[in-house]
XYZ file of C-alpha atoms in Angstrom:
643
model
C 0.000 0.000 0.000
C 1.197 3.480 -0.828
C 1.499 6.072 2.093
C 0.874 9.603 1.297
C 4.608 10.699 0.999
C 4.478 8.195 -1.985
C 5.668 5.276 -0.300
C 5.091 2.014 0.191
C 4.101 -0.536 3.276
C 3.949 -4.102 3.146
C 1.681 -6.119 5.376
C 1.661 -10.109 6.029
C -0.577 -12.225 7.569
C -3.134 -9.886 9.175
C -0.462 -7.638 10.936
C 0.527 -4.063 9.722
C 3.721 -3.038 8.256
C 5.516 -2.572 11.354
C 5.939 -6.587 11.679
C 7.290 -7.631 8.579
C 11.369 -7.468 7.957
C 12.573 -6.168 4.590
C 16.311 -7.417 3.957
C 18.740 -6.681 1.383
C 20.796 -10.072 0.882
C 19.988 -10.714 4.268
C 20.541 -7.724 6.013
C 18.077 -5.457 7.831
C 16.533 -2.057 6.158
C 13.789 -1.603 8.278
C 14.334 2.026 10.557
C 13.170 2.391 14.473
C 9.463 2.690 14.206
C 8.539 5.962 15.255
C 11.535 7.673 13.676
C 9.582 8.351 10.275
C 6.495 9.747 12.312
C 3.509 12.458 11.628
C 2.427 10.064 8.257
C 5.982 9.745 6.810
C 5.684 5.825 7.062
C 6.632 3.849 4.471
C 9.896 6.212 3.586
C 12.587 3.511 4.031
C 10.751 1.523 1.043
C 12.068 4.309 -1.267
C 15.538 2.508 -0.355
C 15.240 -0.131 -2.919
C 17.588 -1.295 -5.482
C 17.339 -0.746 -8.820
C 15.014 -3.183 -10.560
C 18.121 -4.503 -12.783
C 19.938 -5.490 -10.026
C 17.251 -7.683 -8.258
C 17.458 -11.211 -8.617
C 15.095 -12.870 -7.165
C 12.615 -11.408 -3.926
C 12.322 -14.616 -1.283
C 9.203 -14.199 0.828
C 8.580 -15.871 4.500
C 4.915 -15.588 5.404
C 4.082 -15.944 8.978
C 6.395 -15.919 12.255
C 9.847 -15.899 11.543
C 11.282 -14.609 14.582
C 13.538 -17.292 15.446
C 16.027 -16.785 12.545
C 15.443 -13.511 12.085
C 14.315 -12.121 15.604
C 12.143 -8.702 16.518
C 9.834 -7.117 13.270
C 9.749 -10.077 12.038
C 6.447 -11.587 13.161
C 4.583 -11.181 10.241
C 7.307 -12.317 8.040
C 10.264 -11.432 5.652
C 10.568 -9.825 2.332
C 14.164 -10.686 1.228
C 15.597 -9.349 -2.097
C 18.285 -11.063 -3.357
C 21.154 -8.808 -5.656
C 23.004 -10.314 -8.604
C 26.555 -11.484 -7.294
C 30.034 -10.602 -9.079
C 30.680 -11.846 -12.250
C 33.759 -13.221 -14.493
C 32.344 -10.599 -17.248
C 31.227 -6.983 -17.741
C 27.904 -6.508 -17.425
C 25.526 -3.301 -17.387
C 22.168 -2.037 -17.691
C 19.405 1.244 -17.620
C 15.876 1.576 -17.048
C 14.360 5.015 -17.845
C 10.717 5.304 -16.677
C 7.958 7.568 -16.701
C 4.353 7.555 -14.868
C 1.901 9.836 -16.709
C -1.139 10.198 -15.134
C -5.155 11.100 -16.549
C -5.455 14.040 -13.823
C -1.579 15.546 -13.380
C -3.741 18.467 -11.800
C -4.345 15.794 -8.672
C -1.838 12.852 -9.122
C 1.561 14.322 -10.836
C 3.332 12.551 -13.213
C 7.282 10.819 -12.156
C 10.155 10.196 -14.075
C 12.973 7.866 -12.802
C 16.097 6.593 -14.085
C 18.450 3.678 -12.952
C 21.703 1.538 -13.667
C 23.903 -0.765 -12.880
C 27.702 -1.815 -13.677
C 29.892 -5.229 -12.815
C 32.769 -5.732 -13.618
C 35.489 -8.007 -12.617
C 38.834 -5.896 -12.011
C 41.048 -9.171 -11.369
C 39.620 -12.172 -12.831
C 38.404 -14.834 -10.596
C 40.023 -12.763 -7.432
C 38.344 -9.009 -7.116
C 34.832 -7.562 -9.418
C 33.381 -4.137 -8.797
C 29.852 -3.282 -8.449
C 28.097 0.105 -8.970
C 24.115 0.946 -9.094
C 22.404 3.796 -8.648
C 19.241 6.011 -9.717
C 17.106 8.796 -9.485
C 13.552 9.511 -9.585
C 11.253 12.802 -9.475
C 7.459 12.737 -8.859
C 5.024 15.964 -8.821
C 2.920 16.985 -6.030
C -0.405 15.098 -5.665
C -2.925 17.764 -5.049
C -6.424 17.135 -3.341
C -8.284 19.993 -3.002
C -10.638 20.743 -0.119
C -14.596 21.551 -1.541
C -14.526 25.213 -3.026
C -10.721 25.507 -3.629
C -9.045 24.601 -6.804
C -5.591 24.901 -8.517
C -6.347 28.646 -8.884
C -6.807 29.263 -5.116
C -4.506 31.462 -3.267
C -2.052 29.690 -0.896
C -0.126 32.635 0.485
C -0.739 32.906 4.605
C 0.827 34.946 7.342
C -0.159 33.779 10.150
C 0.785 30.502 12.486
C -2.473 29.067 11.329
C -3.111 28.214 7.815
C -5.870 26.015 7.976
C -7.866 28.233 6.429
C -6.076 29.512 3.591
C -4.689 25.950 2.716
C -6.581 24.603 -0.271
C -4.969 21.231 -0.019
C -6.362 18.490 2.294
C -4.302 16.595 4.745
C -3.617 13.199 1.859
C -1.768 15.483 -0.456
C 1.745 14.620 -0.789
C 4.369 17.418 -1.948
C 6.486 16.544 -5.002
C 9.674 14.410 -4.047
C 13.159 13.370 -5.176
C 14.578 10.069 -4.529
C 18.401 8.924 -5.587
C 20.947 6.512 -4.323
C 24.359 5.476 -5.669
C 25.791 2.490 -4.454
C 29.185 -0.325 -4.997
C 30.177 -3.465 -3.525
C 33.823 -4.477 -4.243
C 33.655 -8.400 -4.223
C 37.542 -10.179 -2.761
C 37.677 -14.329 -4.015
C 40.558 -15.040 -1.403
C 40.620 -18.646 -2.659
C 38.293 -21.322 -3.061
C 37.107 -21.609 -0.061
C 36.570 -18.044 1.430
C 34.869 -14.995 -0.378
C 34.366 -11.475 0.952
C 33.025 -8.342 0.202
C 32.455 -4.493 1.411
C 29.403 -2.852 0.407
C 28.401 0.752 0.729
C 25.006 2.536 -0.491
C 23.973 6.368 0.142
C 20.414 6.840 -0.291
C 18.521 10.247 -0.342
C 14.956 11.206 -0.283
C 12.797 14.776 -0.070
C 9.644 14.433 0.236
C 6.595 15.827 2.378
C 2.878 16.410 2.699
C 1.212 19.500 1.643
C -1.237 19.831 4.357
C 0.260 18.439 7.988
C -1.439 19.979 10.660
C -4.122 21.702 12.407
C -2.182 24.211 11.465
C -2.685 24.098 7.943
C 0.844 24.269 6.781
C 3.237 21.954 4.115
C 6.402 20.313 5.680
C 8.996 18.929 3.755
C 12.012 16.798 5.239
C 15.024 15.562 3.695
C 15.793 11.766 4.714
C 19.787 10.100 4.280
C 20.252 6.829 5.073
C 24.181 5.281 4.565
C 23.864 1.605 4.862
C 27.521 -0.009 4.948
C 28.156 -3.703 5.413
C 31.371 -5.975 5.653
C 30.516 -9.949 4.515
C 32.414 -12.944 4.545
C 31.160 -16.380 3.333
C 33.347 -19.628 3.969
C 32.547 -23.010 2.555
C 34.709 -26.269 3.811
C 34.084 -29.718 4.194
C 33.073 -29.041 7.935
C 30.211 -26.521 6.785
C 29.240 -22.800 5.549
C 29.797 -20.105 7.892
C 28.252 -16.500 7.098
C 29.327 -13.417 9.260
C 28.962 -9.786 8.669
C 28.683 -6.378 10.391
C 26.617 -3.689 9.453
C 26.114 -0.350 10.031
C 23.263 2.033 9.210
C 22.384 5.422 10.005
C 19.257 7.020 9.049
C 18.689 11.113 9.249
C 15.753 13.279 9.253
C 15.943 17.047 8.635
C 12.834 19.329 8.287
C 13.013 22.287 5.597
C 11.763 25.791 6.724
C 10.820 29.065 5.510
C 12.396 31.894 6.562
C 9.832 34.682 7.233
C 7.671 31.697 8.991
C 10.640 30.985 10.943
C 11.436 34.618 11.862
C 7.866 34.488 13.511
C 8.110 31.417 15.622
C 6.016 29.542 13.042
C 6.200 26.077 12.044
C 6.418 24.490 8.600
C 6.047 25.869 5.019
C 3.960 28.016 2.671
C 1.005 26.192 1.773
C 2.087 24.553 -1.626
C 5.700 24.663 -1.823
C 8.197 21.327 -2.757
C 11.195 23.041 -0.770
C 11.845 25.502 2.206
C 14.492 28.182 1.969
C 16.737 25.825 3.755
C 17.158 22.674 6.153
C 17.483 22.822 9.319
C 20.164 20.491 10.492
C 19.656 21.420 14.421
C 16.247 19.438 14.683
C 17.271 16.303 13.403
C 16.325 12.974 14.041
C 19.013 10.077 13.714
C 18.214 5.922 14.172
C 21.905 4.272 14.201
C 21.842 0.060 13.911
C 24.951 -1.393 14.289
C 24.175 -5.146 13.820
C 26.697 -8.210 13.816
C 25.927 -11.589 13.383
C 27.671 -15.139 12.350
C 25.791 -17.933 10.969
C 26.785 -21.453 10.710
C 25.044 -24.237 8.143
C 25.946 -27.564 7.339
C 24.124 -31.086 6.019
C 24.981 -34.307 7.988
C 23.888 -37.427 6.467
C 23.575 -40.493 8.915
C 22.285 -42.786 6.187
C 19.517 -45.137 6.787
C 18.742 -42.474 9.955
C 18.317 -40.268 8.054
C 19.646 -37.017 7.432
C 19.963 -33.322 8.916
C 19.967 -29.638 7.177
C 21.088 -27.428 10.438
C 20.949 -23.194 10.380
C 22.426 -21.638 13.757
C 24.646 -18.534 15.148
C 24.988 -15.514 17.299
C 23.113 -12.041 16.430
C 24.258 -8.991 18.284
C 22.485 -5.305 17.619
C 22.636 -1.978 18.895
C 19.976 0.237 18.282
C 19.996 4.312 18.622
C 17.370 6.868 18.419
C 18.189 10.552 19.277
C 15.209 12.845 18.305
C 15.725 16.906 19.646
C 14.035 15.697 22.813
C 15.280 12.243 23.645
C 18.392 10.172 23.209
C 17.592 6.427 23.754
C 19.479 3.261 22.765
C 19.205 -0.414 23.202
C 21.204 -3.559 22.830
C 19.767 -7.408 21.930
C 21.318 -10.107 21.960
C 20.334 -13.610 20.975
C 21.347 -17.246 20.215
C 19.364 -19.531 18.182
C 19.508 -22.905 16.159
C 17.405 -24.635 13.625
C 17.393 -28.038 12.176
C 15.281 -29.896 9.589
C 15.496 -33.621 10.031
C 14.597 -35.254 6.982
C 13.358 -39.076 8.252
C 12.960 -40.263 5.223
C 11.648 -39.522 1.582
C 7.748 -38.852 3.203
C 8.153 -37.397 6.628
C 10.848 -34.022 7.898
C 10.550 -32.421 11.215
C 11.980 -28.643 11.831
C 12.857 -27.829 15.158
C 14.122 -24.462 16.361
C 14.970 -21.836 18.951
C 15.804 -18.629 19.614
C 16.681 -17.023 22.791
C 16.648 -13.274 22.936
C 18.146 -11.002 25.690
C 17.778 -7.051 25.809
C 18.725 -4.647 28.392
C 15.876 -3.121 28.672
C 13.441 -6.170 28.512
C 13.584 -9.826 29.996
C 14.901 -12.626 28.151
C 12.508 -13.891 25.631
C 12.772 -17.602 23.802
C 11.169 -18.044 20.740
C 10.830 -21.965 19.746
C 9.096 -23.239 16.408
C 8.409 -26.696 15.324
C 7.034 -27.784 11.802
C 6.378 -31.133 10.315
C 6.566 -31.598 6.745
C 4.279 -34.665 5.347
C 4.898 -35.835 1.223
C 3.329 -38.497 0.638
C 3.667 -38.098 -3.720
C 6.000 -36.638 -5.713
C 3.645 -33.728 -6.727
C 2.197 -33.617 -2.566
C 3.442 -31.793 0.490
C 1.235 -31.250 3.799
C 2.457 -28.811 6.475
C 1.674 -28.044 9.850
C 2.995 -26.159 12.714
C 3.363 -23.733 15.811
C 5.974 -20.782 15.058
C 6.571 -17.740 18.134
C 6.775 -15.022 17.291
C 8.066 -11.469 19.327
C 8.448 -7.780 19.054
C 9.862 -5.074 21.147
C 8.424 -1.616 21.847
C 10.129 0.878 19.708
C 12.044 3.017 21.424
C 10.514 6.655 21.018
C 7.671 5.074 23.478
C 9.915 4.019 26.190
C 10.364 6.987 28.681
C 7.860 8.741 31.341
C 6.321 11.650 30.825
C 5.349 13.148 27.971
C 6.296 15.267 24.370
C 3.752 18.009 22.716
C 3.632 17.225 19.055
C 4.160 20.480 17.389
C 1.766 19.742 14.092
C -1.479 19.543 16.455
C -0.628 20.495 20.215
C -1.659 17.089 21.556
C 0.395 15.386 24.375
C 2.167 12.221 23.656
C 2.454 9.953 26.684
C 5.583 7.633 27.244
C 4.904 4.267 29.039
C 8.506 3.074 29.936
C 6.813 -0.115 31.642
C 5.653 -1.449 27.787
C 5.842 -5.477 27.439
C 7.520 -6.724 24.006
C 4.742 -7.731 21.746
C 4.266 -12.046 21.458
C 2.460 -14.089 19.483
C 1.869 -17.834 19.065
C 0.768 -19.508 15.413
C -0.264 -22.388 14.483
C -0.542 -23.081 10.684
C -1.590 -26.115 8.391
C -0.759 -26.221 4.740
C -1.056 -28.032 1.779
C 1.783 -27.520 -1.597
C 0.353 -28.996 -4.522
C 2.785 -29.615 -7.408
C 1.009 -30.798 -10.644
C 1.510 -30.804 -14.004
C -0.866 -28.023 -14.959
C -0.659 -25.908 -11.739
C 1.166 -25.187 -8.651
C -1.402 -24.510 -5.448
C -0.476 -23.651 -2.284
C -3.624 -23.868 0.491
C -3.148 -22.279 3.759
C -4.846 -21.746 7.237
C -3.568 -20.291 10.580
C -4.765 -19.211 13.894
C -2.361 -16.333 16.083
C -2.535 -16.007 19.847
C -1.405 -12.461 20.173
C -0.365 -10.611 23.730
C 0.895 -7.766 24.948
C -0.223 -6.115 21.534
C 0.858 -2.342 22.026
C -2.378 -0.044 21.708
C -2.234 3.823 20.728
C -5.240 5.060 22.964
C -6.380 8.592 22.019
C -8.162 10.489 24.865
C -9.673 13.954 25.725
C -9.494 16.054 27.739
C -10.158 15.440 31.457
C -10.322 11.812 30.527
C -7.351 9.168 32.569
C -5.882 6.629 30.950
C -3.182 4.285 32.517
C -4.033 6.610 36.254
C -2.748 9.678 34.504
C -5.354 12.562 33.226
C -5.023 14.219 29.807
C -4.827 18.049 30.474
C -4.221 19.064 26.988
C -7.547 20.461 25.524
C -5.785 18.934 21.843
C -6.087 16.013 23.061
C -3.619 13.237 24.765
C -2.474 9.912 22.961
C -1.260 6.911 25.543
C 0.631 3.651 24.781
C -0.162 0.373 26.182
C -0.112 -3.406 26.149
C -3.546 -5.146 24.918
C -3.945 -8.137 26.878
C -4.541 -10.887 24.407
C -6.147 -11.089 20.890
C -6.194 -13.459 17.832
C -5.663 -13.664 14.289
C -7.040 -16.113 11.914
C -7.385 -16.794 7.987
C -7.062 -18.207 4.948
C -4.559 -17.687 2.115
C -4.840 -19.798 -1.380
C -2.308 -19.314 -4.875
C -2.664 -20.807 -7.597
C -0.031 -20.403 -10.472
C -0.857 -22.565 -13.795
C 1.963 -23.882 -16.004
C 1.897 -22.500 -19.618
C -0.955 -23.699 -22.133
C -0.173 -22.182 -25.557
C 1.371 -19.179 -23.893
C -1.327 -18.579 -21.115
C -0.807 -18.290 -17.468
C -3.376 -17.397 -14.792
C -1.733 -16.118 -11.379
C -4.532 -16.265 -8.616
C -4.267 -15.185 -4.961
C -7.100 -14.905 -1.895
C -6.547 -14.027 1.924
C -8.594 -13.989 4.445
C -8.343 -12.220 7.707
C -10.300 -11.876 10.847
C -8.913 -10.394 14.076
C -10.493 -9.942 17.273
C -9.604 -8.023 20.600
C -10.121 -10.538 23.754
C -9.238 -8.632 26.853
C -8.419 -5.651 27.642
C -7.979 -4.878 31.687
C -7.524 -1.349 31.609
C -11.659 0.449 32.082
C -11.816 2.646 29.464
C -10.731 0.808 26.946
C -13.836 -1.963 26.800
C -14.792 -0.939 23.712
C -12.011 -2.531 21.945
C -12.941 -5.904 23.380
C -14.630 -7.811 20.319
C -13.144 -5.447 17.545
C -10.373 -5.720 15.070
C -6.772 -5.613 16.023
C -6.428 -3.212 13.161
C -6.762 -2.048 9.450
C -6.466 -5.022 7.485
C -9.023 -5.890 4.528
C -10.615 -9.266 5.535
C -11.236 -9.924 1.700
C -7.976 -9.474 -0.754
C -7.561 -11.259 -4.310
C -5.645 -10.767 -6.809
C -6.457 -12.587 -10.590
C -3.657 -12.364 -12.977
C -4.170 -13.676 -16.835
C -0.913 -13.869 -19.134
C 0.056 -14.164 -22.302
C 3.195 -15.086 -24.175
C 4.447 -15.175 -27.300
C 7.932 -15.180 -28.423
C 9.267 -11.758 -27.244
C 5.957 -10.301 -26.774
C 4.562 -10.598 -23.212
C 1.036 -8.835 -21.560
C -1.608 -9.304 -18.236
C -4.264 -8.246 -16.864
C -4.795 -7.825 -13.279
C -7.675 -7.518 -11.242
C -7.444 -6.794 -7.353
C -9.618 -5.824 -4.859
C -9.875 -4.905 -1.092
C -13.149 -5.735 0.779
C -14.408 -5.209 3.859
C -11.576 -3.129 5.903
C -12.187 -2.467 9.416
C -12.487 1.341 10.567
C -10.725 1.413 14.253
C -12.880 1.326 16.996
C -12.727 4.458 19.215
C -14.447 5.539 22.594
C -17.884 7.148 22.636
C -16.337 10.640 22.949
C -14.918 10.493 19.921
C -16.880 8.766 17.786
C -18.553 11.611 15.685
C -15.386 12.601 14.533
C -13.665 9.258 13.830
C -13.982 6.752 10.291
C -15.909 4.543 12.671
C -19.087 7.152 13.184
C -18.777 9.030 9.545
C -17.837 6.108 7.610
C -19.109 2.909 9.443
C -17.461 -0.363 10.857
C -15.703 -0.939 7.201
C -14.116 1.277 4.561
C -15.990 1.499 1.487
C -14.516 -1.364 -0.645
C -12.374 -1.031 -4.118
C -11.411 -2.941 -6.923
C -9.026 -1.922 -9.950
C -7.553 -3.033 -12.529
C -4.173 -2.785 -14.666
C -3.024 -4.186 -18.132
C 0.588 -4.042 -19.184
C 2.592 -5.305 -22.313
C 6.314 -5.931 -22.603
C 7.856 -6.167 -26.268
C 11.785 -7.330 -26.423
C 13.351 -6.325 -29.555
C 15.967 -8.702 -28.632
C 17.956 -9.925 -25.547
C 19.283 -6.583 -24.711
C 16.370 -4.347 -25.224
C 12.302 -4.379 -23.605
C 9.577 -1.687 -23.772
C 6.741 -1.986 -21.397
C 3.754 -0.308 -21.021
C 0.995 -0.135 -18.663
C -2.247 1.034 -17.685
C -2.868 1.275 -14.391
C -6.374 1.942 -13.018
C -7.510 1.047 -16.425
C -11.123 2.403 -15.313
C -10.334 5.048 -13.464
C -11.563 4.515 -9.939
C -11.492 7.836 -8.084
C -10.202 7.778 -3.781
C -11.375 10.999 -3.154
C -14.343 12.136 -4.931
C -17.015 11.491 -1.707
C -15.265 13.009 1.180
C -17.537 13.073 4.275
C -17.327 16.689 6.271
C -17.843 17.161 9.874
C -16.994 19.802 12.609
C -13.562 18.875 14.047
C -13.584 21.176 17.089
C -11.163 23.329 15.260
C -13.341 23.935 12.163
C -14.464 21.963 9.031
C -12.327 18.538 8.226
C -13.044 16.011 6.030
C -13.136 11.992 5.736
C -12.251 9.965 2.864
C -14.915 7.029 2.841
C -11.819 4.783 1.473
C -8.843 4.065 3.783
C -6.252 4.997 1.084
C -5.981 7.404 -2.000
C -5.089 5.035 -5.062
C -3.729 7.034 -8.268
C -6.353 7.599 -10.407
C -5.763 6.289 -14.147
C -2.134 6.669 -15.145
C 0.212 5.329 -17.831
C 3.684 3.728 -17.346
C 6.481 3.509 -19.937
C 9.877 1.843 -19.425
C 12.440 1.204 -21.815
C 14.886 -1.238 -20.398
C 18.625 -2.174 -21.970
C 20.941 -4.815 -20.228
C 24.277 -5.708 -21.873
């Protein structure tokens, strides 16, 4: 899903971004939650490689904490870069999105490359990437304003003057350059030293209650050192990594001058950045994994995955400098009994200086009893700590609306049990994968917005804003359904088919005035999702269609006081449900050379036609009936050469 900066989240298995680990060959790219706050989520997706250098994206649905430890209880997204080579190889991709309405949804234009090359053959190759990418605001204008609207405001309050509404997203500039020099000691041990600068400005043109833009300038220098060894005792993996993400806010002068926040209503850029306010999330991670296959013949035979993971985690914000350390063990094997039956024990045991030690054990049995049949079942743990900016007492103001931010530095990690039965089917004309699992989930951490007068965890809200507390849900669940399907070709047609379903429930919640949780989702997720994906092939001519849709998404439940002015009491107990869809062709003139375009929103569904006002307390504001603003029709066109 696309935030409203123009990124992107990913969500797994009925649990929201925040629990699913993105890696790049492995190693973490996910930032502190909290550091890319006030509805820049979804920024450290613009940190991608280019799509040349992408070989292959691996995908671990479900619980997959004990390999890969905290934010990864929903799973892992893993994308796997092209290694060195023995030859010189290169390639560009020049894009361009054009979209039916640039007025609302501006257009973007992107470039990107890659080079390897090897500098000593068989001993040392050099990798470079980078690319670049510029979008235009998207503009949503409030009822009775248009692109012809004055913006100009002096005063520390623009939210009357501001045409835009709060889901418009400021036009932003992405680029990253990159290389990886790649050392072949000899045949048994390989290293290399990677280093990638990535840089991002983007911003929103509507914040606040104040009814200014902000735009902030993100860096991010990821830097890793890797060495793989491979002997006749086993494969050993270790690496350390360090990454430091930066957040700087642009201002305007004459605002500034005043004591005012933020931007002119409709600008890209401030007249500078202000490098005093920033906020910084350092990782410094290190870990060393060992792997090896021992065969004990008619016993059988065992595939076994275990190491040591150390991390250090920063996050210094104007207000707060906080930092954490985690440490963990943990071992996996797969014992293969025989040709029918494997069994997949493992454990992880965590340790943090801030929270208690935590194991994490998971146990799977794998059943084929064909060739072309595989049945699954299991229980996998899952666990994730609080992030850091809500460990401390007290509270911070948030200077886009005034409202008081409560700290609760007695926050329990977040842990969750699963249990999940599967069945891989293998044949000749399709390959179907059935799925169902059931999640135990405690200590789920709660954002609880209040009023004020109103207590919450003994302490009373005395900001007349408002007051938003953190704390630990008791228990809920999480059940569904997932089913692929993904035929083999029949005269050069494919179908690529996809449906997940998703129920969560609240069980108990302890704390008084939160009882009106108790029976309702644990958040936003759709419980309806398919995809249906036709294809066609023919020689070097290639084209889909794809149909997707989002049904039944649960508004969050909120207390009586504030349900006139929530998506639950304007909009109802679900979103209003969507369904789009795309068509795309690829011609290759040859081996070296592809043109594709697309049509995306081929019928041109509008998100934010029907927006629902109501009195805010602090003047009109408006709902959009849909949880997200899609782009409205738009056309892609890449032109791709590899050498």
């Amino acid at each position: 899903e696309s935030s409203k900066t123009g990124g992107n989240t990913i969500s797994m298995r009925g649990l929201g971004s925040a629990y699913t680990l993105i890696l790049i060959d492995g190693k973490r790219q996910n930032v502190a939650q909290g550091f890319d706050a006030n509805g820049f989520n979804g920024v450290h997706s613009s940190f991608m490689p280019p799509p040349e250098m992408i070989e292959r994206i691996e995908v671990i649905r479900g619980p997959a904490s004990v390999i890969y430890g905290s934010d990864a209880m929903g799973g892992v997204i893993n994308i796997i870069t092209k290694k060195h080579s023995n030859r010189t190889t290169a390639g560009v991709q020049l894009e361009t999105d054009l979209s039916q309405h640039p007025n609302t949804f501006g257009n973007q234009y992107g470039a990107n490359a890659y080079l390897t090359t090897p500098l000593i053959e068989n001993v040392l190759s050099l990798n470079l990437r980078g690319g670049y990418k510029y979008g235009d605001q998207n503009a949503f204008y409030k009822p009775g304003f248009g692109p012809d609207s004055p913006t100009y405001c002096n005063a520390k309050s623009c939210s009357t003057t501001n045409p835009y509404l709060g889901w418009s997203a400021t036009g932003y500039t992405n680029w990253n350059a990159g290389g990886r020099l790649n050392w072949t000691l000899n045949e048994h041990n390989d290293f290399y030293i990677d280093t990638e600068l990535f840089f991002t400005r983007q911003g929103t043109l509507n914040t606040s209650s104040d009814g200014y833009t902000a735009v902030r300038e993100f860096y991010k220098i990821n830097s890793v050192l890797n060495h793989d060894a491979n002997y006749h005792w086993g494969k050993l993996n270790t690496y350390a990594q360090y990454t430091e993400t930066m957040m700087f806010p642009h201002f305007d002068s004459s605002r500034l001058t005043s004591g005012w926040a933020g931007l002119q209503p409709g600008s890209s850029r401030g007249d500078g950045v202000r490098w005093d306010t920033g906020t910084y999330n350092r990782d410094a991670v290190f870990q060393s994994t060992y792997n090896n296959d021992f065969d004990f013949g008619k016993a059988g035979a065992l595939i076994f995955n275990g190491g040591l993971y150390y991390m250090y985690e920063n996050l210094q914000t104007t207000s707060s400098n906080k930092h954490m350390n985690q440490v963990a063990i943990f071992a996996e094997g797969e014992y293969l009994i025989n040709r029918y039956v494997s069994a997949t024990l493992g454990l992880r045991y965590n340790y943090s200086d801030i929270f208690n030690a935590i194991p994490n054990p998971r146990f799977y049995v794998n059943y084929n009893p064909t060739d072309w049949l595989t049945f699954k079942a299991g229980i996998a743990t899952g666990v994730k700590v609080p992030q850091l900016s809500y460990l401390y007492d007290g509270y911070t103001v948030n200077s886009s609306t005034n409202v008081y931010v409560y700290g609760n530095k007695d926050l329990k990690p977040e842990q969750s049990v699963s249990y999940e039965l599967s069945a891989i089917l293998d044949t000749t004309p399709a390959f179907i994968i059935l799925t169902g699992f059931y999640t135990d989930f405690n200590n789920k951490i709660s954002s609880v917005s209040a009023q004020n007068d109103e207590t919450v965890n003994g302490i009373q809200c005395t900001s007349g804003a408002g007051c938003t507390f953190y704390r630990n849900l008791d228990s809920a669940m999480v059940t569904g359904a997932e089913a692929s399907l993904q035929t083999k070709p029949f005269y050069g047609l494919t179908l690529d088919a996809s449906y997940g379903f998703t129920y969560s429930k609240t069980l108990k919640v302890s704390n008084a005035n939160q009882q009106y949780l108790v029976g309702e989702p644990v958040n936003n997720i759709p419980k309806h999702k398919f995809t249906i994906k036709p294809s066609y092939t023919y020689k070097n001519f290639n084209a889909y269609l794809r149909w997707t849709g989002n049904l039944q998404t649960p508004t969050s439940a909120v207390a009586a006081s504030s349900l006139a002015t929530s998506a639950r009491g304007l909009v109802g107990k679900y979103y209003r449900n969507y369904q789009l869809v795309d068509l795309a062709a690829t011609y290759k003139f040859n081996k070296n050379y592809a043109l594709t375009f697309a049509i995306n929103n081929l019928f041109d569904v509008k998100f934010y036609d029907d927006l629902i006002s109501y009195n805010s307390g602090r003047g009109t504001s408006y709902m959009n009936p849909y949880q997200r603003i899609l782009p409205a029709r738009n056309y892609w066109i890449s032109f791709k050469a590899d050498w």
